[in-house]
PDB file of C-alpha atoms in Angstrom:
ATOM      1  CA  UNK A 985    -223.366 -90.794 -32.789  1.00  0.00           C
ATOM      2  CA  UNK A 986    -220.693 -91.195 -30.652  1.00  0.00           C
ATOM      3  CA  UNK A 987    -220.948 -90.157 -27.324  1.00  0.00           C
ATOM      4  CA  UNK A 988    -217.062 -90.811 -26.356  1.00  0.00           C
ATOM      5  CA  UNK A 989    -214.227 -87.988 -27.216  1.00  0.00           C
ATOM      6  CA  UNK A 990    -211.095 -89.523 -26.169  1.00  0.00           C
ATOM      7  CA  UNK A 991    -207.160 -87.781 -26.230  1.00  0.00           C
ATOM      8  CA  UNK A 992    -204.567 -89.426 -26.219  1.00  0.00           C
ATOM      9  CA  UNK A 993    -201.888 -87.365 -24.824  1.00  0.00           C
ATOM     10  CA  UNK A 994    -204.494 -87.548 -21.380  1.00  0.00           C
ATOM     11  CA  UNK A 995    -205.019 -90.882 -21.688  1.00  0.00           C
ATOM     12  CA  UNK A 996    -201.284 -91.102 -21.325  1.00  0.00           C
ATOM     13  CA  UNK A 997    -201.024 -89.145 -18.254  1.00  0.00           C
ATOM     14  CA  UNK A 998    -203.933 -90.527 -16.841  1.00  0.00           C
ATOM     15  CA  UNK A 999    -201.897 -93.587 -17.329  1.00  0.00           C
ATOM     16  CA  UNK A1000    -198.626 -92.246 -15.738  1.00  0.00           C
ATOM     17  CA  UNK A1001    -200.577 -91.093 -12.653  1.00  0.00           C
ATOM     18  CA  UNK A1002    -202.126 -94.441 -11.868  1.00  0.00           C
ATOM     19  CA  UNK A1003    -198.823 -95.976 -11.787  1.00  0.00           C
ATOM     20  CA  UNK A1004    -197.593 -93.296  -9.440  1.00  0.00           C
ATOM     21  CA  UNK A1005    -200.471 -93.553  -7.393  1.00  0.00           C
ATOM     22  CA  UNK A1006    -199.770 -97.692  -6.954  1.00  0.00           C
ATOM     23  CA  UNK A1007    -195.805 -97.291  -6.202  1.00  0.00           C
ATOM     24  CA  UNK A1008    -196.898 -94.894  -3.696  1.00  0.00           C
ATOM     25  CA  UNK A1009    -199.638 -97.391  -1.940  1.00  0.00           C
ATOM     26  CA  UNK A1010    -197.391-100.182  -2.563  1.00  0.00           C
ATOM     27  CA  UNK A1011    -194.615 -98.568  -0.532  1.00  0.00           C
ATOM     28  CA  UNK A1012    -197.260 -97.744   2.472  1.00  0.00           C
ATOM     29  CA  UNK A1013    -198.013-101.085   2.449  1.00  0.00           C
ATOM     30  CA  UNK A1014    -194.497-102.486   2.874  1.00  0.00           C
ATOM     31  CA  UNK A1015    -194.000 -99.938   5.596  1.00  0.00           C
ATOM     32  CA  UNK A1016    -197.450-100.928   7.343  1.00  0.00           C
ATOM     33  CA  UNK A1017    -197.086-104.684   6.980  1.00  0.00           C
ATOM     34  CA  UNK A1018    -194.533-105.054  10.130  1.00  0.00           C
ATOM     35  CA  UNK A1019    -196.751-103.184  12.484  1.00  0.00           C
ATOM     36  CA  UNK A1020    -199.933-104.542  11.441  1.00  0.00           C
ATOM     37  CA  UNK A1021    -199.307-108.524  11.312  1.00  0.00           C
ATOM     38  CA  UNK A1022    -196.968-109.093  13.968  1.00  0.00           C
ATOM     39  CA  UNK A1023    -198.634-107.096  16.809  1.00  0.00           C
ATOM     40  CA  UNK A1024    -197.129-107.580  20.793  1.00  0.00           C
ATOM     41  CA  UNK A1025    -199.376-108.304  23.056  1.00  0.00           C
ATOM     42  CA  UNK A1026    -200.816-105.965  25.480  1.00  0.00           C
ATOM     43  CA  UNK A1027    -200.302-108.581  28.190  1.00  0.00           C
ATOM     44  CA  UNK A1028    -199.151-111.758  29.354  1.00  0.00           C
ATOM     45  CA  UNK A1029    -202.466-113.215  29.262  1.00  0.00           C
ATOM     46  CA  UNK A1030    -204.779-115.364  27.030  1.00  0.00           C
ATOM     47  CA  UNK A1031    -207.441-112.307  26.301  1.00  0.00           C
ATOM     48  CA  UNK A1032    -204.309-110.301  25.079  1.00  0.00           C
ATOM     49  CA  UNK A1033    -202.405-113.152  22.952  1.00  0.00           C
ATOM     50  CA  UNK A1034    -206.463-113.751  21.703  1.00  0.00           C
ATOM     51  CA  UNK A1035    -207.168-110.050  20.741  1.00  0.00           C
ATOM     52  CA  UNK A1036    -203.871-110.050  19.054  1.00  0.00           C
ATOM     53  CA  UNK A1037    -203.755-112.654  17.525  1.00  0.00           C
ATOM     54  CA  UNK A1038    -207.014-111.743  15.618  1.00  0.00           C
ATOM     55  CA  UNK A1039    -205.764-107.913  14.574  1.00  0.00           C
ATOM     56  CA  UNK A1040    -202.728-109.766  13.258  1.00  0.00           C
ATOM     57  CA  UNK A1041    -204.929-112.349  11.112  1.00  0.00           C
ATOM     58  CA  UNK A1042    -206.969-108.843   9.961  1.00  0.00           C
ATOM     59  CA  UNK A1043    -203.883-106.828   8.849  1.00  0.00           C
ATOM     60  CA  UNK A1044    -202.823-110.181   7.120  1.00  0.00           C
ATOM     61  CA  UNK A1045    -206.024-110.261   5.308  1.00  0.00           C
ATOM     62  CA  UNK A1046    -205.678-106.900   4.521  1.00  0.00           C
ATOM     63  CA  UNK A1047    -202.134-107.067   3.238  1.00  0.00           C
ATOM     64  CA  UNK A1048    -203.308-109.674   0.816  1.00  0.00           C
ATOM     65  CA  UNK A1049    -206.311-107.591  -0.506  1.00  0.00           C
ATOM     66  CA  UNK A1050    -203.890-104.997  -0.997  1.00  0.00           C
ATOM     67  CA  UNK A1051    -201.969-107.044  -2.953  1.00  0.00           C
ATOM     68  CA  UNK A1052    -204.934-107.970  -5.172  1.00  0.00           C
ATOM     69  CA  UNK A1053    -205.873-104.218  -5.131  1.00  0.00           C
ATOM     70  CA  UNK A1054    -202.290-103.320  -6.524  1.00  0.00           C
ATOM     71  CA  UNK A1055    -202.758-106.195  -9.151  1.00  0.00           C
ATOM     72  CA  UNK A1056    -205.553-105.231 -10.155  1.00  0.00           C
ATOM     73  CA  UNK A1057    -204.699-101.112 -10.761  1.00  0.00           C
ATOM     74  CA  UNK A1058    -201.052-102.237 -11.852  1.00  0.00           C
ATOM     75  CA  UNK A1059    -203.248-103.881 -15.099  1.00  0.00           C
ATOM     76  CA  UNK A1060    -206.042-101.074 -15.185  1.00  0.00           C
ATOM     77  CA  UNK A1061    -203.071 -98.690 -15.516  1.00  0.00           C
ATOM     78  CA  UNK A1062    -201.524-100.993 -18.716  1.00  0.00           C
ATOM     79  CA  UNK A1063    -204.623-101.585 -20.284  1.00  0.00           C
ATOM     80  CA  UNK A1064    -205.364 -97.499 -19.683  1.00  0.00           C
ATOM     81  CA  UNK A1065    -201.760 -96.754 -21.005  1.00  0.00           C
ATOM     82  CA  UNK A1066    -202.363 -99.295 -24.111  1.00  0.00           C
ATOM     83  CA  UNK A1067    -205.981 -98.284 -24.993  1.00  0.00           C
ATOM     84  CA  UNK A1068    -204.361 -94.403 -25.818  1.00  0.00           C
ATOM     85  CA  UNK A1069    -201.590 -95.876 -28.111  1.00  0.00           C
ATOM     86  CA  UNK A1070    -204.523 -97.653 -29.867  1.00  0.00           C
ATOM     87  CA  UNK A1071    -206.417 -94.611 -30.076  1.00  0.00           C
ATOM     88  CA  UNK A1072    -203.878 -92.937 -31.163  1.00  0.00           C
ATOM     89  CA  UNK A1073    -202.525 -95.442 -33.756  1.00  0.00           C
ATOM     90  CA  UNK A1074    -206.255 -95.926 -34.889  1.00  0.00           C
ATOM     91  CA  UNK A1075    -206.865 -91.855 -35.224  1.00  0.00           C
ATOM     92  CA  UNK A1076    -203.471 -91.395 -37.576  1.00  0.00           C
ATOM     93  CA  UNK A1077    -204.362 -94.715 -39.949  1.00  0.00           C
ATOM     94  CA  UNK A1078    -207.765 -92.810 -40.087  1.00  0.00           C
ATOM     95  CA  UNK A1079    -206.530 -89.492 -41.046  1.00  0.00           C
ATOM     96  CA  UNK A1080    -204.534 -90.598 -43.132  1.00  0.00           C
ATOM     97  CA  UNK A1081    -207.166 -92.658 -45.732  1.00  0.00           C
ATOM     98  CA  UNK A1082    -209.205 -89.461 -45.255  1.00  0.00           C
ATOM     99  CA  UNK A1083    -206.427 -87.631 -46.558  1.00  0.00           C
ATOM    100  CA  UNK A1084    -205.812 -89.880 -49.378  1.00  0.00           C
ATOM    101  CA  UNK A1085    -209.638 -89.850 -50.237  1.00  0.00           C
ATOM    102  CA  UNK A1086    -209.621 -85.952 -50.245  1.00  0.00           C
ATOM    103  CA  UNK A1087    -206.504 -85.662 -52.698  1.00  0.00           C
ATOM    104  CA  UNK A1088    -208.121 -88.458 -55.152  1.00  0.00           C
ATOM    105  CA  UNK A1089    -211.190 -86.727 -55.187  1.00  0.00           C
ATOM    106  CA  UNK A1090    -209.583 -83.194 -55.653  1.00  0.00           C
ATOM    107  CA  UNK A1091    -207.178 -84.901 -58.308  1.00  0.00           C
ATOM    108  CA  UNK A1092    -210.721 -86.310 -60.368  1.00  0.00           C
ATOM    109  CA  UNK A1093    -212.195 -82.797 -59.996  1.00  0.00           C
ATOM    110  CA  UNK A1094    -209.320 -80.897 -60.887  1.00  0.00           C
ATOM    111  CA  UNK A1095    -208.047 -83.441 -63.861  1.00  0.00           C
ATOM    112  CA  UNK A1096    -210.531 -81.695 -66.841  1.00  0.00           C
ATOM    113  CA  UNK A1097    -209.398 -78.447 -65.848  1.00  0.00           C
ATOM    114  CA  UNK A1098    -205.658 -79.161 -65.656  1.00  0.00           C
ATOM    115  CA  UNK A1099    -205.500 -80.669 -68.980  1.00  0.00           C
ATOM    116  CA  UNK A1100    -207.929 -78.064 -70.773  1.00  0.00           C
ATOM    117  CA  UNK A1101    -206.819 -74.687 -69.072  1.00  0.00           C
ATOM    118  CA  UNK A1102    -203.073 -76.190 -66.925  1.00  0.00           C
ATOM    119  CA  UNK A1103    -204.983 -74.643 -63.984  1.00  0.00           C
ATOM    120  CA  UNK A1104    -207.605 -76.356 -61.436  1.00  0.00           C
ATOM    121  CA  UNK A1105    -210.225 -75.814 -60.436  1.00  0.00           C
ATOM    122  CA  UNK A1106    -210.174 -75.723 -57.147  1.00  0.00           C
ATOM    123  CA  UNK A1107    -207.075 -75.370 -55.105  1.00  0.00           C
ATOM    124  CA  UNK A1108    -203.845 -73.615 -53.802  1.00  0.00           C
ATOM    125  CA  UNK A1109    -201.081 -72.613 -56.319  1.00  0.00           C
ATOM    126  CA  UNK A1110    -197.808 -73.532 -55.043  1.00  0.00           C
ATOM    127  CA  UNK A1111    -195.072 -71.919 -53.703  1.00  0.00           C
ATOM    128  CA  UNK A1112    -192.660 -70.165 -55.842  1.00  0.00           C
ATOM    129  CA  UNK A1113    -189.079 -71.752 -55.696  1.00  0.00           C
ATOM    130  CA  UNK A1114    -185.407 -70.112 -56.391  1.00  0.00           C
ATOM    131  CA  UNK A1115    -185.074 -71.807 -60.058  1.00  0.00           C
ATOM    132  CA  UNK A1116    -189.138 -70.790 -60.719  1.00  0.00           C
ATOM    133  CA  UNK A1117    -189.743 -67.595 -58.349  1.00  0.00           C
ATOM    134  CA  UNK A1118    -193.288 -66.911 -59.493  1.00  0.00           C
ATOM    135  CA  UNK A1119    -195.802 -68.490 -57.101  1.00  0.00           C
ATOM    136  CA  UNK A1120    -198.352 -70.784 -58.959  1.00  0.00           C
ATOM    137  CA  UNK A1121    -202.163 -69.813 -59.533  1.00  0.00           C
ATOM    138  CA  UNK A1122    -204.594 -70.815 -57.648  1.00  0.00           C
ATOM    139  CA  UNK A1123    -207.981 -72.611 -58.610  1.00  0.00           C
ATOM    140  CA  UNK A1124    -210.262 -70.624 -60.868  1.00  0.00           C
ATOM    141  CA  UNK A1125    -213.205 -71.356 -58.313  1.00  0.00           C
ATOM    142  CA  UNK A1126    -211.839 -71.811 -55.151  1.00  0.00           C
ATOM    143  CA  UNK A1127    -208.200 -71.741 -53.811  1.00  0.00           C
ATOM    144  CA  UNK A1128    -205.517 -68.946 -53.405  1.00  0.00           C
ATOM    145  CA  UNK A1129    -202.157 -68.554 -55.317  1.00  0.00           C
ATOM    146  CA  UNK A1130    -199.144 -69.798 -54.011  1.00  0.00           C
ATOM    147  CA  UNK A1131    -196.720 -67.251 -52.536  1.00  0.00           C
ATOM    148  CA  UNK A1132    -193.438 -65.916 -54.461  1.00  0.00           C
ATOM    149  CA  UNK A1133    -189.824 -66.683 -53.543  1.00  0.00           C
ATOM    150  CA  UNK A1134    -187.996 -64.410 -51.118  1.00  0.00           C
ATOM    151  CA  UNK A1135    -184.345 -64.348 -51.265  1.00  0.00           C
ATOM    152  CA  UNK A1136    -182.728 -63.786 -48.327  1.00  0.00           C
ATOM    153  CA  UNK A1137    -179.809 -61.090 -48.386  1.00  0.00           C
ATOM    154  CA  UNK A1138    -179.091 -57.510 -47.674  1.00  0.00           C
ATOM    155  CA  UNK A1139    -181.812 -55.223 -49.359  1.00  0.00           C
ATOM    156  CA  UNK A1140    -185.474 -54.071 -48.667  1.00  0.00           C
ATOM    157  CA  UNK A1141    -188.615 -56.434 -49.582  1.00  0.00           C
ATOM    158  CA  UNK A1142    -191.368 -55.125 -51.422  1.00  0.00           C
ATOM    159  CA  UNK A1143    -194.489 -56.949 -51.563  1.00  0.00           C
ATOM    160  CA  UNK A1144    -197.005 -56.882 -54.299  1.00  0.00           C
ATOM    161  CA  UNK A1145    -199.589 -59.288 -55.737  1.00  0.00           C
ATOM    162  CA  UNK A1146    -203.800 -58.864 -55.641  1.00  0.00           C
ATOM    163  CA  UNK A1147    -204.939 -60.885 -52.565  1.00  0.00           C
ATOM    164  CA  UNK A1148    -206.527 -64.021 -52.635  1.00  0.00           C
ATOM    165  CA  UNK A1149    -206.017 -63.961 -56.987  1.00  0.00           C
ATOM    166  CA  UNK A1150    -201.957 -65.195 -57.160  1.00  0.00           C
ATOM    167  CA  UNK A1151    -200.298 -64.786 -54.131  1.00  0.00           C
ATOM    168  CA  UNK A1152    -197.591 -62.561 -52.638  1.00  0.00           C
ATOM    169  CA  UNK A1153    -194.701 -61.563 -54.894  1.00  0.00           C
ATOM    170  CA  UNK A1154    -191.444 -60.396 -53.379  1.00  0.00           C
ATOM    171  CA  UNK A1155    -188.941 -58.226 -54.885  1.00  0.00           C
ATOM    172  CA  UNK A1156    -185.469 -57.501 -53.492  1.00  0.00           C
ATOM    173  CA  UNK A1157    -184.160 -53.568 -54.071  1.00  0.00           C
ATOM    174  CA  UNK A1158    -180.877 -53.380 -52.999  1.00  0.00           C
ATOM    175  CA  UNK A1159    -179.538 -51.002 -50.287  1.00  0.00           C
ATOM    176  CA  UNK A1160    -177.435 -48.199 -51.275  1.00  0.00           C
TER     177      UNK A1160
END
């Protein structure tokens, strides 16, 4: 059982947020590397050039761990971004074998039925078109009938049909 429910629309933004989030620390750091590396000295004296001289070497060291920091999320954020396109290419080739499976299946099931009686047995009917306006039946076990065709044009609509057993039917009566 899988423990892991993914989506990949969030994936996505999660993705689009990370890289925000790393333009945003990359700019601080550009604006913080001045003041941090090349630090005046309090004094004139050796202490001060000494103490100084060691906060610059820190905010050096720090500016290059940021830069391995921003490395680092700048490919968490690609691999985050490409793992949802993968899910997402991976969940559509799924559904659609599933979807191929289901109509095969339906089409084996349905094939005596079709040929003996020209109805399945389990199914919708079809919709009904302009050239054929009746909608088609639906499956003698399972499955409603399709709907009937509704012109469109000046007039009242009046629906009849028995529900779930062959669908709506639509008749036109003109407007006087």
């Amino acid at each position: 059982m899988s423990y892991l429910a993914a989506a990949p629309e969030f994936l996505a933004r999660a993705a689009t947020d990370l890289t925000d989030i790393g333009s945003q620390l990359t700019a601080a750091n550009v604006a913080a590397t001045t003041p941090i590396t090349a630090m005046a000295p309090a004094a004139a004296d050796e202490i001060s050039a000494a103490i100084s001289s060691l906060f610059a070497g820190h905010g050096r060291a720090f500016q290059a761990l940021s830069g391995q920091a921003a490395a680092f999320q700048a490919q968490f954020a690609q691999a985050l971004s490409g793992a949802g396109a993968s899910y997402a290419a991976a969940e559509a080739a799924n559904a659609s074998s599933l979807q191929t499976v289901e109509q095969d299946v339906l089409a084996a099931i349905n094939a005596p039925t079709n040929l003996l009686l020209g109805r399945p047995l389990i199914g919708n009917g079809a919709n009904g078109t302009a050239t054929n306006p009746n909608g088609g039946a639906g499956g003698l076990l399972f499955g409603n009938g399709g709907n009937g065709y509704s012109q469109s044009g000046t007039g009242y609509t009046v629906w009849a049909g028995l529900p779930g057993k062959g669908g709506r039917a639509a008749v036109r009566v003109p407007q006087r």
